[in-house]
Coordinates of C-alpha atoms and ligand atoms in Angstrom, one line a residue:
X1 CA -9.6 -21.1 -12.9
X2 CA -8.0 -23.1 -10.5
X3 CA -8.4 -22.5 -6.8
X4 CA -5.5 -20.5 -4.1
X5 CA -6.1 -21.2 -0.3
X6 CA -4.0 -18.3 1.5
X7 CA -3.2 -18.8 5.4
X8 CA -1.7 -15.4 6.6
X9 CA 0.0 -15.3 10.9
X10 CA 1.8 -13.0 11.8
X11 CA 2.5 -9.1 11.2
X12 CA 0.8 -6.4 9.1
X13 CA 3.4 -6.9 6.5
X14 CA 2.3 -10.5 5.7
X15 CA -0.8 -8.9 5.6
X16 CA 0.4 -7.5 2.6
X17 CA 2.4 -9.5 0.6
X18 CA -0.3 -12.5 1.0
X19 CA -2.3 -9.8 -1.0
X20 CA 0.2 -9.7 -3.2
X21 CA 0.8 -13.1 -3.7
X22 CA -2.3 -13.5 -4.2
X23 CA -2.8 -10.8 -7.4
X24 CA 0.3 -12.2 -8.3
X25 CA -0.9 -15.9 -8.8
X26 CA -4.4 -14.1 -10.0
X27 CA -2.5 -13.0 -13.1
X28 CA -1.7 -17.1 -14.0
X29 CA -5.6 -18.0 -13.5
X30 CA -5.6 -18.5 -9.6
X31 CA -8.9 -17.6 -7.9
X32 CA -8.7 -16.6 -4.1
X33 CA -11.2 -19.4 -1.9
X34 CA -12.2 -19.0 1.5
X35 CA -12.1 -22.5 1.7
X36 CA -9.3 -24.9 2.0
X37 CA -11.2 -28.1 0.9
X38 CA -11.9 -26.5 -2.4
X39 CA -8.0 -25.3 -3.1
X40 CA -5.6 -27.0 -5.4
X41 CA -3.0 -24.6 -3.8
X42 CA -2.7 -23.7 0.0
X43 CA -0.3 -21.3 0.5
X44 CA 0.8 -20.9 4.6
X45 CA 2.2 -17.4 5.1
X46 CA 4.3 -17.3 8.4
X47 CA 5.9 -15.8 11.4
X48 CA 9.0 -17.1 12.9
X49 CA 9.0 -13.7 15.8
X50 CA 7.8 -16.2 19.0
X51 CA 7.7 -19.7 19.4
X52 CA 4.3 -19.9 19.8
X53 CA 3.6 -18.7 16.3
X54 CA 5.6 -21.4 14.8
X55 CA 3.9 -23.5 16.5
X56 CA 0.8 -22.7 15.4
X57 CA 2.5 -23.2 11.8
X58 CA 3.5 -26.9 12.2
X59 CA 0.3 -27.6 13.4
X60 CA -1.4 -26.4 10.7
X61 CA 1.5 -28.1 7.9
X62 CA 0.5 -30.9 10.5
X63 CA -3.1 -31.2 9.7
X64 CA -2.2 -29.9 5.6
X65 CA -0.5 -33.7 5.6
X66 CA -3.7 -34.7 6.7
X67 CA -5.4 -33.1 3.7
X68 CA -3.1 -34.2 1.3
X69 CA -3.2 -37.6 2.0
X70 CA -6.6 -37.6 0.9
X71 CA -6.0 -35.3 -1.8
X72 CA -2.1 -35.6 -3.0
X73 CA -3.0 -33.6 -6.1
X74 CA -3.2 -30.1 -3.5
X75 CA -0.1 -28.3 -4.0
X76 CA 0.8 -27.1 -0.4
X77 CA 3.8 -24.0 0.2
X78 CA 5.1 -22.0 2.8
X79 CA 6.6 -18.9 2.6
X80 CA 7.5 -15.6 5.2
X81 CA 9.6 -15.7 8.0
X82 CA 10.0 -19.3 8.5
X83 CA 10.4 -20.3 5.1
X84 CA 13.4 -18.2 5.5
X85 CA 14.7 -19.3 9.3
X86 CA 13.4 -23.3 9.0
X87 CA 13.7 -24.7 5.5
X88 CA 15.5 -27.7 7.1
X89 CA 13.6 -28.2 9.4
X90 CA 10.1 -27.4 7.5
X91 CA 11.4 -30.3 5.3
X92 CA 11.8 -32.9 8.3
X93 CA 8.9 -32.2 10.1
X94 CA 6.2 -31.6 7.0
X95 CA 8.4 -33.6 3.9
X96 CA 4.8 -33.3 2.4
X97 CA 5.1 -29.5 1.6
X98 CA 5.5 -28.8 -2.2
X99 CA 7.1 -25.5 -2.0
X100 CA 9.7 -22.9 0.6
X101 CA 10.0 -19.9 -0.6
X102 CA 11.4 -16.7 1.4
X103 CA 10.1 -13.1 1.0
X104 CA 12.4 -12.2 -1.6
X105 CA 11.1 -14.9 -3.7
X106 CA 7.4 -13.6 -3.8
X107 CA 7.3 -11.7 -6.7
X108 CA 8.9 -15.2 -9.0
X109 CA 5.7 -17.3 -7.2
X110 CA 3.7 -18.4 -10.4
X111 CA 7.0 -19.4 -11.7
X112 CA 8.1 -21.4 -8.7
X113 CA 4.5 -22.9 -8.0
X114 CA 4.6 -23.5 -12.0
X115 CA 8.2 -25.4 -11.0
X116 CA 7.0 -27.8 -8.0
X117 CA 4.7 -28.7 -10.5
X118 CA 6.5 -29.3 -13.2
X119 CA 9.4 -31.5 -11.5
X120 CA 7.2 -33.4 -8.5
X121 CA 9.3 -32.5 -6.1
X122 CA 10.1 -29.9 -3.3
X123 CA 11.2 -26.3 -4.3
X124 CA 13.2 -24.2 -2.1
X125 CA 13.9 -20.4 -3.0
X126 CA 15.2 -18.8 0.4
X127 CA 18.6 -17.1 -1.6
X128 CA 18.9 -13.5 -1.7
X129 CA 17.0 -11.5 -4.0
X130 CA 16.3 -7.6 -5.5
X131 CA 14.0 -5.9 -3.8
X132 CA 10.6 -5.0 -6.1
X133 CA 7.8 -3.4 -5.2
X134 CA 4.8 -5.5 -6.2
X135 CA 1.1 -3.6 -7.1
X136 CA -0.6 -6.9 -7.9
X137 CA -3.6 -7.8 -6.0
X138 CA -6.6 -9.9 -5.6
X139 CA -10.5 -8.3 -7.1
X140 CA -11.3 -8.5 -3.7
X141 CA -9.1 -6.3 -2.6
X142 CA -10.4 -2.6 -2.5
X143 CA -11.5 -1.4 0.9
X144 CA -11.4 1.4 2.7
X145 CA -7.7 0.9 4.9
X146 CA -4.6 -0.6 3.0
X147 CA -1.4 -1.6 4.3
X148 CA 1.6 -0.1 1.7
X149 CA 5.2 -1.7 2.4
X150 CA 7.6 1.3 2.0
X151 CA 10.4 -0.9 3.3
X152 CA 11.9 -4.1 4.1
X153 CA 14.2 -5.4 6.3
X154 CA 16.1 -4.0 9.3
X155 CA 19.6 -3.6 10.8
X156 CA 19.2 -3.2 14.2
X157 CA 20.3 -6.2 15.7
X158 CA 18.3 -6.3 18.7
X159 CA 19.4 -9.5 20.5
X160 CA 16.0 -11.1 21.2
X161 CA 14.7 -10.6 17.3
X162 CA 14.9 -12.6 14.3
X163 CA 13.8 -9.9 12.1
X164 CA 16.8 -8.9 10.8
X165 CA 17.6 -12.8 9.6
X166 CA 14.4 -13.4 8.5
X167 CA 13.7 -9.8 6.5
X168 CA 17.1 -9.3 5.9
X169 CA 18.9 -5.9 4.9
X170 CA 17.1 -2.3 5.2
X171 CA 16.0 -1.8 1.6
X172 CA 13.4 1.1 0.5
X173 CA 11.2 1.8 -2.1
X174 CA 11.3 4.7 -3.7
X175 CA 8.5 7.8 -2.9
X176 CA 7.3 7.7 -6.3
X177 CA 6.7 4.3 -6.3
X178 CA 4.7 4.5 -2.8
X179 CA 3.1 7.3 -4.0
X180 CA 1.7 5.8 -7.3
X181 CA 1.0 2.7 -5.3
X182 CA -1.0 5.1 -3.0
X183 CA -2.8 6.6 -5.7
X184 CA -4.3 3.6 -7.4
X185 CA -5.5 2.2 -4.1
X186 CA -7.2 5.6 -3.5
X187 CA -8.9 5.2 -7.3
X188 CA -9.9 2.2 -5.8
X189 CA -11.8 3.5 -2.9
X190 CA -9.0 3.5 0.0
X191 CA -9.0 6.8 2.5
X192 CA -6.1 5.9 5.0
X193 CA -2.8 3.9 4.4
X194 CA -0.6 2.4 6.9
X195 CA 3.3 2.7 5.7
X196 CA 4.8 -0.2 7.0
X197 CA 8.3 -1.5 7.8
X198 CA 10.1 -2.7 10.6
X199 CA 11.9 -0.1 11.2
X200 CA 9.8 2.2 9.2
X201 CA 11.3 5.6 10.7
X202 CA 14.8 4.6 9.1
X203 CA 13.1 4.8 6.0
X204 CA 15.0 6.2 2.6
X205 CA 18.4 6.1 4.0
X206 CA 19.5 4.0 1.7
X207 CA 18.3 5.8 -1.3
X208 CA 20.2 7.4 -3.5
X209 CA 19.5 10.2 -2.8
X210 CA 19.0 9.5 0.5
X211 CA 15.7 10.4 2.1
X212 CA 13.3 10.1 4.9
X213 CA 9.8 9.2 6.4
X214 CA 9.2 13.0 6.8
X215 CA 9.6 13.4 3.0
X216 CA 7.8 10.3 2.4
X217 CA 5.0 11.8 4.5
X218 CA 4.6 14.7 2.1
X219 CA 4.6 12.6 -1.3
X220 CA 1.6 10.8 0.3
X221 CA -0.3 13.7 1.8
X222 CA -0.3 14.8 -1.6
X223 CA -2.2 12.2 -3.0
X224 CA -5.8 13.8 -3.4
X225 CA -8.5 11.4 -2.3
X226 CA -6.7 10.2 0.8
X227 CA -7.6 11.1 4.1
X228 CA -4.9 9.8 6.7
X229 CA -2.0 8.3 6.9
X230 CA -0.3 5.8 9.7
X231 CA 2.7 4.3 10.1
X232 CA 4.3 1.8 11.8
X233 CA 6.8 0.9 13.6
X234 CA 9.2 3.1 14.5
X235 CA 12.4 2.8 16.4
X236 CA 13.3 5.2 19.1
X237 CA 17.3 5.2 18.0
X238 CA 16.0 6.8 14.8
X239 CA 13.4 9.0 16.2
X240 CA 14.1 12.8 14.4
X241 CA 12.8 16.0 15.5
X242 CA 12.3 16.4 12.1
X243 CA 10.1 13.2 12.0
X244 CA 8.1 14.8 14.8
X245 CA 7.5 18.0 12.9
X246 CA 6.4 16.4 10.5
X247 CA 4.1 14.1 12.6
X248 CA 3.3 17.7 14.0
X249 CA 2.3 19.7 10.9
X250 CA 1.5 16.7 8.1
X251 CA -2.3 17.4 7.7
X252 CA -3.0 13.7 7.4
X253 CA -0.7 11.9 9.1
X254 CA -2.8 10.9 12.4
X255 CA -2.2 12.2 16.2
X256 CA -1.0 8.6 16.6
X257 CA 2.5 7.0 17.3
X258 CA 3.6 3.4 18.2
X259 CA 7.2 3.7 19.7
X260 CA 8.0 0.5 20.7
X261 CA 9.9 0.6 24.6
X262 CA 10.5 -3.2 25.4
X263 CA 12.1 -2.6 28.7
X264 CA 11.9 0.5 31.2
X265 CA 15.6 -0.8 32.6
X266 CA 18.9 0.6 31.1
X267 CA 20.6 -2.8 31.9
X268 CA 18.1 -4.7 30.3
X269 CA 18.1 -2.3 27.5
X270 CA 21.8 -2.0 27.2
X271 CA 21.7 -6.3 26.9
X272 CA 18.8 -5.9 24.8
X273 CA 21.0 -3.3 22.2
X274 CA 18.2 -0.6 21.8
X275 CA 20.7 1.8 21.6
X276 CA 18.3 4.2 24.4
X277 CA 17.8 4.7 27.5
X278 CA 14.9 5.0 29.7
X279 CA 15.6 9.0 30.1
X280 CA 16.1 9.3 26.5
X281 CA 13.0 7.0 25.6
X282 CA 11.2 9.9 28.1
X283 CA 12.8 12.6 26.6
X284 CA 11.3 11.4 23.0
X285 CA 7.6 11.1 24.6
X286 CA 8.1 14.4 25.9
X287 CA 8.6 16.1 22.4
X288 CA 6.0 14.1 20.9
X289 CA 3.6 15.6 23.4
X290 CA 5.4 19.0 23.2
X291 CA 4.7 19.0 19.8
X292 CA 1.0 17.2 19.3
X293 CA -0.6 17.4 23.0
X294 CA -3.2 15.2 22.6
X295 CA -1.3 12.2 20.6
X296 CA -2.1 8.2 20.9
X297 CA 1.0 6.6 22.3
X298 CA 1.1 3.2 21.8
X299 CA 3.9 0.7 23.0
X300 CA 5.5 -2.9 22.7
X301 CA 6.8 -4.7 26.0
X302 CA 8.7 -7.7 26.9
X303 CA 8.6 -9.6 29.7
X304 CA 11.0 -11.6 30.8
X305 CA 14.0 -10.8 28.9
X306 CA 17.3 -13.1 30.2
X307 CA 18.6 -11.8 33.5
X308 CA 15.7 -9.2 34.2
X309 CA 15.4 -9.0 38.3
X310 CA 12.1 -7.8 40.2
X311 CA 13.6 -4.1 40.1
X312 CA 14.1 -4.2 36.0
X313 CA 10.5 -5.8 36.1
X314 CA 9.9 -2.7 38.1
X315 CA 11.3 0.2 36.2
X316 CA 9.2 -1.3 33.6
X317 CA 6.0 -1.0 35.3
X318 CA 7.5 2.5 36.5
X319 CA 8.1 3.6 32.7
X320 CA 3.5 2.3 32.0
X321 CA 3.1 4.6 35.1
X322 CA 4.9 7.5 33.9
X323 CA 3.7 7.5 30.1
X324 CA 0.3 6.5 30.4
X325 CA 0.2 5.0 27.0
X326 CA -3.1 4.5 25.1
X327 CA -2.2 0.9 24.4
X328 CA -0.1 -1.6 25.1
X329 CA 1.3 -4.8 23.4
X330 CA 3.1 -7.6 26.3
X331 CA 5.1 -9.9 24.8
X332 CA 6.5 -13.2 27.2
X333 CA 10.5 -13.3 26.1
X334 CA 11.1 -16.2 23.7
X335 CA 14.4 -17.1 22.7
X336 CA 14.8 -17.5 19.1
X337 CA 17.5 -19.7 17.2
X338 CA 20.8 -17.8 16.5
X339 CA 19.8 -14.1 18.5
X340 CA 22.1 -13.5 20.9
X341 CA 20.1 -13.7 23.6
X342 CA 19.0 -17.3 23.2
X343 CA 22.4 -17.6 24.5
X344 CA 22.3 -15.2 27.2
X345 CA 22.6 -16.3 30.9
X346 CA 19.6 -15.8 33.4
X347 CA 17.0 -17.4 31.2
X348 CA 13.7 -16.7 33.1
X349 CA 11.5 -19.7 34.2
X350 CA 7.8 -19.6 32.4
X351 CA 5.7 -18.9 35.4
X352 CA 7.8 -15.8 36.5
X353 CA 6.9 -14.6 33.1
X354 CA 3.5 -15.2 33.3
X355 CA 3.2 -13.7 36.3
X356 CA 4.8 -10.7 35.3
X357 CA 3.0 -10.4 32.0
X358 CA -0.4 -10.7 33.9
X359 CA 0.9 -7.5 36.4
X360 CA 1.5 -5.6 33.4
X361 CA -1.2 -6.2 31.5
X362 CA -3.3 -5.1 35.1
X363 CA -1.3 -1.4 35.0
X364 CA -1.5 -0.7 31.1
X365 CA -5.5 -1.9 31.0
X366 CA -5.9 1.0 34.1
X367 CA -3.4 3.8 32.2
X368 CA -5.5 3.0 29.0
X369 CA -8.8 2.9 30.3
X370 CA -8.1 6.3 32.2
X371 CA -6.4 7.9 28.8
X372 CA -9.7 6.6 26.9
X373 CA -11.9 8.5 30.4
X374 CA -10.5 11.6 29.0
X375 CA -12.2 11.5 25.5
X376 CA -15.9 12.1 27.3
X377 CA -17.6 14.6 26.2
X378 CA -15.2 15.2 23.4
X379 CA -16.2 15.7 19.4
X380 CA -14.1 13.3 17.2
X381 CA -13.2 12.9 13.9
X382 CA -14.3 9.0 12.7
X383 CA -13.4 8.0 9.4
X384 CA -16.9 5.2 8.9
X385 CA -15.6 1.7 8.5
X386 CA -18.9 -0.1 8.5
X387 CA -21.9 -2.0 10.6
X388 CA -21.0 -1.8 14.6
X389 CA -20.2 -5.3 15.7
X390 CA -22.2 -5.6 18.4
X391 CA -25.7 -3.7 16.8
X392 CA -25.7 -4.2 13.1
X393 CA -28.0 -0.8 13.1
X394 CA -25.0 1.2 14.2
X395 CA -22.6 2.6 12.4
X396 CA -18.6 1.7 13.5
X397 CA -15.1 4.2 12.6
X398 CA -11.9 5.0 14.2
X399 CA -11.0 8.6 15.0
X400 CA -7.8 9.7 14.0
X401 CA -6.2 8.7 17.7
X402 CA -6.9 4.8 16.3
X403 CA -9.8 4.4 18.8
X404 CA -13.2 2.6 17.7
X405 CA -16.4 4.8 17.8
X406 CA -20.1 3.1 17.7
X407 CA -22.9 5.7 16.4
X408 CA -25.9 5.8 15.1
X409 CA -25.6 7.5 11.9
X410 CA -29.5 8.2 11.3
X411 CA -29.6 7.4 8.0
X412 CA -27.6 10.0 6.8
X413 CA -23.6 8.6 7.0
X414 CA -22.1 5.7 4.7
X415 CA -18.8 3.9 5.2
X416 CA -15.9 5.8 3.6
X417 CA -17.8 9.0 5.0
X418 CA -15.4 11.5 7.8
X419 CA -18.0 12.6 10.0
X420 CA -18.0 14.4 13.4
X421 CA -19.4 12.7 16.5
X422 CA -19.3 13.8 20.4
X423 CA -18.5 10.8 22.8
X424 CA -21.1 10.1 25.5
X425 CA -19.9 6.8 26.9
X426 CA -16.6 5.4 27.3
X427 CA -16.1 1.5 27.2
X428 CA -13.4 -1.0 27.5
X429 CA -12.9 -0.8 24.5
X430 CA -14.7 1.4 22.1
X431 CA -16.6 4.7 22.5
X432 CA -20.3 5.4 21.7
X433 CA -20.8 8.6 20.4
X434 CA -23.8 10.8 18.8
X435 CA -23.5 12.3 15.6
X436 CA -23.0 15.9 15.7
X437 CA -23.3 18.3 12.9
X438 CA -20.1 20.5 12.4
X439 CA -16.9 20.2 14.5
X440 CA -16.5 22.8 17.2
X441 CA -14.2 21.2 19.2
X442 CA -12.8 18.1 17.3
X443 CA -9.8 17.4 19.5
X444 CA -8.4 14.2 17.7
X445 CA -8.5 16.5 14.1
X446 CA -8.1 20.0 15.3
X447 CA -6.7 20.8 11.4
Ligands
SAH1 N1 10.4 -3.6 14.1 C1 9.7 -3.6 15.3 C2 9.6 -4.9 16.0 C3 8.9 -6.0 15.3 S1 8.6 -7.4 16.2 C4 10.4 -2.7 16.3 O1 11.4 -2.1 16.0 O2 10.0 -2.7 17.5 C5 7.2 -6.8 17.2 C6 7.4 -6.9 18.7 O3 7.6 -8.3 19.0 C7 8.7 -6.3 19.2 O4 8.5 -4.9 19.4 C8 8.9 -7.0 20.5 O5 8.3 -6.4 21.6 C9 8.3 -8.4 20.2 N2 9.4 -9.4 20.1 C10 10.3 -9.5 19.1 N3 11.1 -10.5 19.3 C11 10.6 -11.1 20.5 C12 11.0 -12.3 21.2 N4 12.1 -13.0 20.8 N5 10.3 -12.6 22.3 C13 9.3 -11.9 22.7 N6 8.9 -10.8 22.0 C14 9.5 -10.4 20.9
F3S2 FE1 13.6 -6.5 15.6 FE2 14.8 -4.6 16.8 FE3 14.6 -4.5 14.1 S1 12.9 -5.5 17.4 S2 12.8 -5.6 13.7 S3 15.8 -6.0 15.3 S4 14.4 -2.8 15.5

């Protein structure tokens, strides 16, 4: 068999197709390595969302030339976001990469790898293509948690993202075909799924017939076997009470939601086109705590965004105050080629970003570290993932609220096992816990 190197940046839905790139190649004799000396094909999977990460990318195409000078036989490709966004520029600054291929290309890989071959010379795929849902994956792959990409794409146009270039159109798979994708990874061993997409909460509307995540919910609690479900990440434009509800009475969807916020100021928001504002972006928290009181909320934040003054720095810090999330993500504003915003007057020096992104780390750290205070005392829900990191004799899991708990499962708990275990010590950023017998108060899974 010959040997597949896969280098995966970037989001949770790379993740996932590099899995699937990967079965896919598996099917024409290509065995996964952990090792990129030993590969005859290294395949870079990346993410075009910040600079930074492409920068990381042409480092690493940087140090690839290295490799194949030595070895010019190693076929070397890059696909994801980039692929899509830089082909040009991919060829100028790394002319020694065999392969582009863009995320509508994946599921035609053996035959484009097979191509570059074939001819000796560079490949590029970054047209348009149909959207299929690929099951393929690599032996390796069973596990307890699995990412399943219910859709692609998104049509938001939010000025600082690339997203919409780089994934292209909203397009959905169909419930049955999540659901039957759901079912053999739970044959396989898997008890919680993540439904992905980038706007994932605009899911099905383009189905005919149309439908939504709520339904999609329902299909997948079905499945027998499964014990949670996540998703992720939602958009507050097409936030639904009926999406809530469902959120609210879905057995196995988790007490968990990530609703991204990027700015608590209307005026940054309005330049931003979020299509919210901060009262309505409230008015959403509210119902999701109206309707599951004790539910995670993570967030996603950007600092600054062109033309964002001390007092739109400060509704945002307002807005961490006000919602006390469980978790936050800080991003520094990075102008991407071709968003609107890279264009935008008021660009914001460097430092007055870092300095704001290190204030804002200091007030969501606090409003999570209080959120996690609460827990104490508490009797969770942890679904067993394996050996604690820190104490290979303790057992580690995540309650249904996403948080890590560290236990000692006295012999008598294996991973994959749900088991029930009070909190006695809350830490930056896990729990410790004891294992108790039966559930009389398990707040995170009170159904
Ligand atoms: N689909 C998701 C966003 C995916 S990108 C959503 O609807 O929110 C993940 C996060 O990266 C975004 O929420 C945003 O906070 C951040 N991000 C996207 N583009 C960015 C940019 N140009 N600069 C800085 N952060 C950015
Ligand atoms: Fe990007 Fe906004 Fe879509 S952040 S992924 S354009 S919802």
């Amino acid at each position: 068999m010959a040997k597949l190197h896969l280098i995966t940046y970037g989001c949770q839905m790379n993740e996932y197709d590099s899995e699937r790139v990967a079965g896919l190649l598996r099917e024409h004799r290509y065995e996964l390595t952990e090792n990129e000396a030993d590969a005859d094909l290294i395949l870079v999977n990346t993410c075009a969302i910040r600079e930074k990460a492409e920068d990381k990318v042409f480092s690493k195409l940087g140090e690839l030339g290295k490799l194949k000078r030595r070895r010019p036989e190693v076929m070397v490709g890059v696909m994801g976001c980039m692929a899509q966004l830089h082909k040009a520029e991919i060829q100028r600054r790394a002319p020694q990469v065999d392969l582009v291929f863009g995320s509508p290309a994946i599921a035609r890989v053996a035959d484009l790898v097979a191509q570059a071959r074939r001819e000796g010379r560079p490949v590029l795929e970054t047209g348009e293509g149909p959207l299929v849902k690929i099951t393929a994956r690599p032996a390796s792959a069973s596990r307890l948690k699995a990412f399943v990409t219910v859709m692609e794409g998104c049509e938001k146009h939010c000025t600082f993202c690339v997203v919409p270039t780089t994934r292209g159109r909203e397009r959905s798979h169909p419930p049955a075909t999540i659901a039957a994708e759901v079912r053999e990874l739970v044959a396989e061993g898997c008890r919680e799924v993540t439904l992905l997409g980038q706007t994932v909460n605009a899911y099905g509307r383009d189905l005919t017939p149309p439908t939504d995540l709520a339904a999609l919910f329902a299909a997948v609690n079905d499945v027998e076997g499964l014990a949670r479900i996540r998703f992720t990440t939602s958009n507050p434009y097409n936030l639904t009470p009926r999406l809530i509800a469902a959120v609210r009475d879905v057995p196995k969807v988790c007490e968990w939601f990530h609703l991204p916020l990027q700015s608590g100021s209307d005026d940054v928001l309005a330049r931003m086109n979020r299509g919210y504002t901060h009262a309505r972006y409230l008015e959403l928290i509210d119902a999701l705590r109206d309707a599951v009181p004790d539910i995670s909320l993570s967030t996603d934040l950007i600092v600054g965004f062109p033309g964002e003054t001390e007092d739109d720095f400060a509704a945002t810090l307002a807005m961490v105050e006000r919602v006390q999330y469980d978790n936050v993500f800080v991003f520094r504003y990075s102008p991407r080629p071709g968003t609107p915003a890279a264009a935008m007057p008021g660009q914001i020096p460097a430092e007055v970003k870092a300095a704001r992104n290190a204030r804002l780390l200091e007030a969501t750290t606090r409003a999570a570290h209080a959120r996690s205070a609460r827990r104490l005392g508490e009797t969770v829900e942890v679904l067993v993932d394996g050996a604690a990191k820190k104490n290979a004799g303790e057992l580690s899991g995540r309650t249904r609220c996403n948080r890590i708990v560290n236990f000692d499962g006295q012999g008598r708990v294996a991973v994959g096992d749900s088991v029930h275990v009070r909190v006695t010590e809350v830490l930056p950023h896990s729990l410790r816990g004891m294992l108790v017998a039966s559930p009389e108060e398990a707040v995170c899974s009170s159904r």
